Amino acid sequence: RIDRLQPHHLLEFYKQLGEPGVNMRTGGGLSPKTIKHYHTFISSVMDRAVKWQLIQDNPCKRVDAPKVETHEIDCLDETESAQFMRYLQDEPIETQVIFTLLILTGMRRGELLGLEWPDLDLDNCTITIKRTSQYAPGKGTFTDTTKTEKSKRTLTIPSELALLLRQYRAWQS
């Protein structure tokens, strides 16, 4: 019963989620990040139960959330980016455009794939991120809104990139 749920019950549950065989896809345990999502969800349910006066307090508040290891993202430095851009000059224009956009704007892959020509204002050197294109097994490729409302944004791009995009549009036509 919800009113009998104690911190040790939650800790045992989180431990079980990490055991081999729980993850149906891999056969291993769930990742620490997924276990933390369970904790967050359960805590929100318990907060609602407190608000509705079904229980006196939220037992999740007395349990430390499972730790998730953070890792440094490995990305190109300025020298490596410049070298990569030099190598791109020998590639087809589609490849040049894709990687130049990613390197110079920092947009997500799905945001890049969701771009349409009306999103580009090459006269003012801006790109507006409005949507993403994603792939999901069983669903295929689909267009969706951005990850968050704050992800919708307008980026200023260098004039050299606007020129490359003009060349690409002419090539595409």
mmCIF file of C-alpha atoms in Angstrom:
data_model
loop_
_atom_site.group_PDB
_atom_site.id
_atom_site.type_symbol
_atom_site.label_atom_id
_atom_site.label_comp_id
_atom_site.label_asym_id
_atom_site.label_seq_id
_atom_site.Cartn_x
_atom_site.Cartn_y
_atom_site.Cartn_z
ATOM 1 C CA ARG A 1 0.000 0.000 0.000
ATOM 2 C CA ILE A 2 1.148 3.503 -0.796
ATOM 3 C CA ASP A 3 0.930 4.610 2.853
ATOM 4 C CA ARG A 4 3.286 1.795 3.877
ATOM 5 C CA LEU A 5 5.988 2.543 1.303
ATOM 6 C CA GLN A 6 9.328 3.136 3.035
ATOM 7 C CA PRO A 7 12.734 4.305 1.763
ATOM 8 C CA HIS A 8 14.176 0.785 2.065
ATOM 9 C CA HIS A 9 11.481 -0.474 -0.345
ATOM 10 C CA LEU A 10 12.593 2.101 -2.897
ATOM 11 C CA LEU A 11 16.274 1.272 -2.435
ATOM 12 C CA GLU A 12 15.556 -2.434 -2.961
ATOM 13 C CA PHE A 13 13.510 -1.632 -6.070
ATOM 14 C CA TYR A 14 16.333 0.476 -7.560
ATOM 15 C CA LYS A 15 18.798 -2.317 -6.807
ATOM 16 C CA GLN A 16 16.556 -4.838 -8.604
ATOM 17 C CA LEU A 17 16.284 -2.557 -11.651
ATOM 18 C CA GLY A 18 20.058 -2.732 -12.047
ATOM 19 C CA GLU A 19 20.212 -6.543 -11.961
ATOM 20 C CA PRO A 20 20.901 -8.632 -15.089
ATOM 21 C CA GLY A 21 17.830 -9.658 -17.061
ATOM 22 C CA VAL A 22 15.718 -6.602 -16.282
ATOM 23 C CA ASN A 23 16.517 -4.884 -19.574
ATOM 24 C CA MET A 24 14.549 -6.878 -22.161
ATOM 25 C CA ARG A 25 16.569 -5.420 -25.044
ATOM 26 C CA THR A 26 20.101 -6.102 -23.791
ATOM 27 C CA GLY A 27 19.550 -8.740 -21.132
ATOM 28 C CA GLY A 28 21.497 -6.650 -18.619
ATOM 29 C CA GLY A 29 20.351 -4.287 -15.930
ATOM 30 C CA LEU A 30 18.835 -0.893 -16.549
ATOM 31 C CA SER A 31 21.252 2.015 -16.839
ATOM 32 C CA PRO A 32 21.727 4.356 -13.871
ATOM 33 C CA LYS A 33 20.093 7.122 -15.904
ATOM 34 C CA THR A 34 16.971 5.009 -16.483
ATOM 35 C CA ILE A 35 16.843 4.066 -12.807
ATOM 36 C CA LYS A 36 17.034 7.757 -11.927
ATOM 37 C CA HIS A 37 14.085 8.372 -14.286
ATOM 38 C CA TYR A 38 12.119 5.763 -12.316
ATOM 39 C CA HIS A 39 13.009 7.580 -9.080
ATOM 40 C CA THR A 40 11.903 10.930 -10.521
ATOM 41 C CA PHE A 41 8.616 9.473 -11.746
ATOM 42 C CA ILE A 42 7.849 7.712 -8.454
ATOM 43 C CA SER A 43 8.711 10.867 -6.528
ATOM 44 C CA SER A 44 6.315 12.938 -8.640
ATOM 45 C CA VAL A 45 3.538 10.376 -8.057
ATOM 46 C CA MET A 46 4.233 10.477 -4.316
ATOM 47 C CA ASP A 47 4.237 14.295 -4.305
ATOM 48 C CA ARG A 48 0.765 14.151 -5.853
ATOM 49 C CA ALA A 49 -0.348 11.664 -3.171
ATOM 50 C CA VAL A 50 0.879 14.087 -0.488
ATOM 51 C CA LYS A 51 -0.972 16.938 -2.171
ATOM 52 C CA TRP A 52 -4.159 14.845 -2.225
ATOM 53 C CA GLN A 53 -3.555 13.946 1.430
ATOM 54 C CA LEU A 54 -3.355 10.224 0.724
ATOM 55 C CA ILE A 55 -0.013 10.105 2.574
ATOM 56 C CA GLN A 56 1.714 12.430 5.047
ATOM 57 C CA ASP A 57 5.072 12.732 3.315
ATOM 58 C CA ASN A 58 6.979 11.549 0.250
ATOM 59 C CA PRO A 59 9.323 8.632 1.096
ATOM 60 C CA CYS A 60 11.378 9.421 -2.037
ATOM 61 C CA LYS A 61 12.553 12.601 -0.302
ATOM 62 C CA ARG A 62 14.368 10.416 2.226
ATOM 63 C CA VAL A 63 16.201 8.461 -0.494
ATOM 64 C CA ASP A 64 19.149 9.816 -2.423
ATOM 65 C CA ALA A 65 18.425 9.709 -6.139
ATOM 66 C CA PRO A 66 20.521 7.091 -7.943
ATOM 67 C CA LYS A 67 23.819 8.566 -9.097
ATOM 68 C CA VAL A 68 24.361 9.017 -12.812
ATOM 69 C CA GLU A 69 27.923 9.259 -14.038
ATOM 70 C CA THR A 70 28.535 12.277 -16.204
ATOM 71 C CA HIS A 71 31.110 12.060 -18.919
ATOM 72 C CA GLU A 72 32.935 14.703 -20.842
ATOM 73 C CA ILE A 73 31.779 15.012 -24.434
ATOM 74 C CA ASP A 74 34.666 14.466 -26.796
ATOM 75 C CA CYS A 75 34.550 17.127 -29.490
ATOM 76 C CA LEU A 76 36.918 18.688 -31.971
ATOM 77 C CA ASP A 77 39.092 21.582 -30.848
ATOM 78 C CA GLU A 78 39.715 24.616 -33.052
ATOM 79 C CA THR A 79 42.743 23.091 -34.815
ATOM 80 C CA GLU A 80 40.983 19.777 -35.466
ATOM 81 C CA SER A 81 37.898 21.608 -36.750
ATOM 82 C CA ALA A 82 39.987 23.673 -39.152
ATOM 83 C CA GLN A 83 41.733 20.533 -40.430
ATOM 84 C CA PHE A 84 38.390 18.764 -40.827
ATOM 85 C CA MET A 85 37.026 21.744 -42.803
ATOM 86 C CA ARG A 86 40.053 21.558 -45.129
ATOM 87 C CA TYR A 87 39.358 17.866 -45.770
ATOM 88 C CA LEU A 88 35.722 18.681 -46.535
ATOM 89 C CA GLN A 89 36.723 20.785 -49.537
ATOM 90 C CA ASP A 90 37.382 17.582 -51.520
ATOM 91 C CA GLU A 91 33.996 16.069 -50.656
ATOM 92 C CA PRO A 92 30.651 16.337 -52.515
ATOM 93 C CA ILE A 93 28.686 19.493 -51.779
ATOM 94 C CA GLU A 94 26.013 17.604 -49.779
ATOM 95 C CA THR A 95 28.698 16.355 -47.371
ATOM 96 C CA GLN A 96 30.288 19.805 -47.155
ATOM 97 C CA VAL A 97 26.946 21.409 -46.271
ATOM 98 C CA ILE A 98 25.980 18.819 -43.661
ATOM 99 C CA PHE A 99 29.226 18.900 -41.715
ATOM 100 C CA THR A 100 29.809 22.641 -42.087
ATOM 101 C CA LEU A 101 26.340 23.308 -40.667
ATOM 102 C CA LEU A 102 26.955 20.941 -37.755
ATOM 103 C CA ILE A 103 30.383 22.350 -36.921
ATOM 104 C CA LEU A 104 29.510 26.043 -37.256
ATOM 105 C CA THR A 105 26.066 26.019 -35.635
ATOM 106 C CA GLY A 106 26.255 23.243 -33.038
ATOM 107 C CA MET A 107 22.725 22.177 -33.915
ATOM 108 C CA ARG A 108 21.590 18.647 -33.133
ATOM 109 C CA ARG A 109 21.528 16.030 -35.898
ATOM 110 C CA GLY A 110 17.717 15.845 -35.792
ATOM 111 C CA GLU A 111 17.488 19.640 -36.061
ATOM 112 C CA LEU A 112 19.699 19.574 -39.149
ATOM 113 C CA LEU A 113 17.574 16.849 -40.728
ATOM 114 C CA GLY A 114 14.423 18.848 -39.945
ATOM 115 C CA LEU A 115 15.602 21.957 -41.821
ATOM 116 C CA GLU A 116 13.638 23.128 -44.837
ATOM 117 C CA TRP A 117 14.582 25.901 -47.277
ATOM 118 C CA PRO A 118 12.012 28.356 -45.819
ATOM 119 C CA ASP A 119 13.903 28.075 -42.489
ATOM 120 C CA LEU A 120 16.960 29.677 -44.077
ATOM 121 C CA ASP A 121 17.215 33.424 -44.618
ATOM 122 C CA LEU A 122 20.421 33.588 -46.592
ATOM 123 C CA ASP A 123 20.134 37.357 -47.195
ATOM 124 C CA ASN A 124 20.221 37.994 -43.437
ATOM 125 C CA CYS A 125 22.495 34.986 -42.708
ATOM 126 C CA THR A 126 20.097 33.285 -40.302
ATOM 127 C CA ILE A 127 18.686 29.789 -39.807
ATOM 128 C CA THR A 128 15.533 29.204 -37.772
ATOM 129 C CA ILE A 129 15.259 25.871 -35.960
ATOM 130 C CA LYS A 130 11.546 24.918 -35.826
ATOM 131 C CA ARG A 131 11.409 21.129 -36.084
ATOM 132 C CA THR A 132 13.394 17.930 -35.990
ATOM 133 C CA SER A 133 13.451 14.805 -38.090
ATOM 134 C CA GLN A 134 13.806 11.548 -36.170
ATOM 135 C CA TYR A 135 13.831 7.812 -36.756
ATOM 136 C CA ALA A 136 12.115 5.280 -34.491
ATOM 137 C CA PRO A 137 12.001 1.525 -35.085
ATOM 138 C CA GLY A 138 8.527 0.497 -36.171
ATOM 139 C CA LYS A 139 7.582 4.103 -36.866
ATOM 140 C CA GLY A 140 10.200 5.028 -39.443
ATOM 141 C CA THR A 141 11.338 8.563 -40.136
ATOM 142 C CA PHE A 142 9.079 11.352 -38.922
ATOM 143 C CA THR A 143 9.134 15.100 -38.370
ATOM 144 C CA ASP A 144 8.392 16.438 -34.908
ATOM 145 C CA THR A 145 8.635 19.629 -32.892
ATOM 146 C CA THR A 146 11.936 20.523 -31.264
ATOM 147 C CA LYS A 147 13.030 18.802 -28.059
ATOM 148 C CA THR A 148 11.914 21.788 -25.953
ATOM 149 C CA GLU A 149 10.336 25.176 -26.635
ATOM 150 C CA LYS A 150 13.733 26.769 -25.912
ATOM 151 C CA SER A 151 15.193 24.615 -28.697
ATOM 152 C CA LYS A 152 13.231 26.719 -31.180
ATOM 153 C CA ARG A 153 15.680 29.446 -32.053
ATOM 154 C CA THR A 154 17.238 31.560 -34.771
ATOM 155 C CA LEU A 155 20.953 31.174 -35.407
ATOM 156 C CA THR A 156 23.217 33.661 -37.111
ATOM 157 C CA ILE A 157 25.575 32.045 -39.597
ATOM 158 C CA PRO A 158 28.756 33.311 -41.268
ATOM 159 C CA SER A 159 28.363 34.754 -44.763
ATOM 160 C CA GLU A 160 30.663 31.987 -46.082
ATOM 161 C CA LEU A 161 28.155 29.393 -44.896
ATOM 162 C CA ALA A 162 25.298 31.334 -46.498
ATOM 163 C CA LEU A 163 27.290 31.277 -49.777
ATOM 164 C CA LEU A 164 27.835 27.515 -49.469
ATOM 165 C CA LEU A 165 24.095 27.048 -48.853
ATOM 166 C CA ARG A 166 23.288 29.143 -51.951
ATOM 167 C CA GLN A 167 25.637 26.934 -53.983
ATOM 168 C CA TYR A 168 23.957 23.842 -52.552
ATOM 169 C CA ARG A 169 20.474 25.131 -53.379
ATOM 170 C CA ALA A 170 21.591 25.839 -56.976
ATOM 171 C CA TRP A 171 23.131 22.349 -57.195
ATOM 172 C CA GLN A 172 19.981 20.797 -55.734
ATOM 173 C CA SER A 173 17.763 22.650 -58.250
#
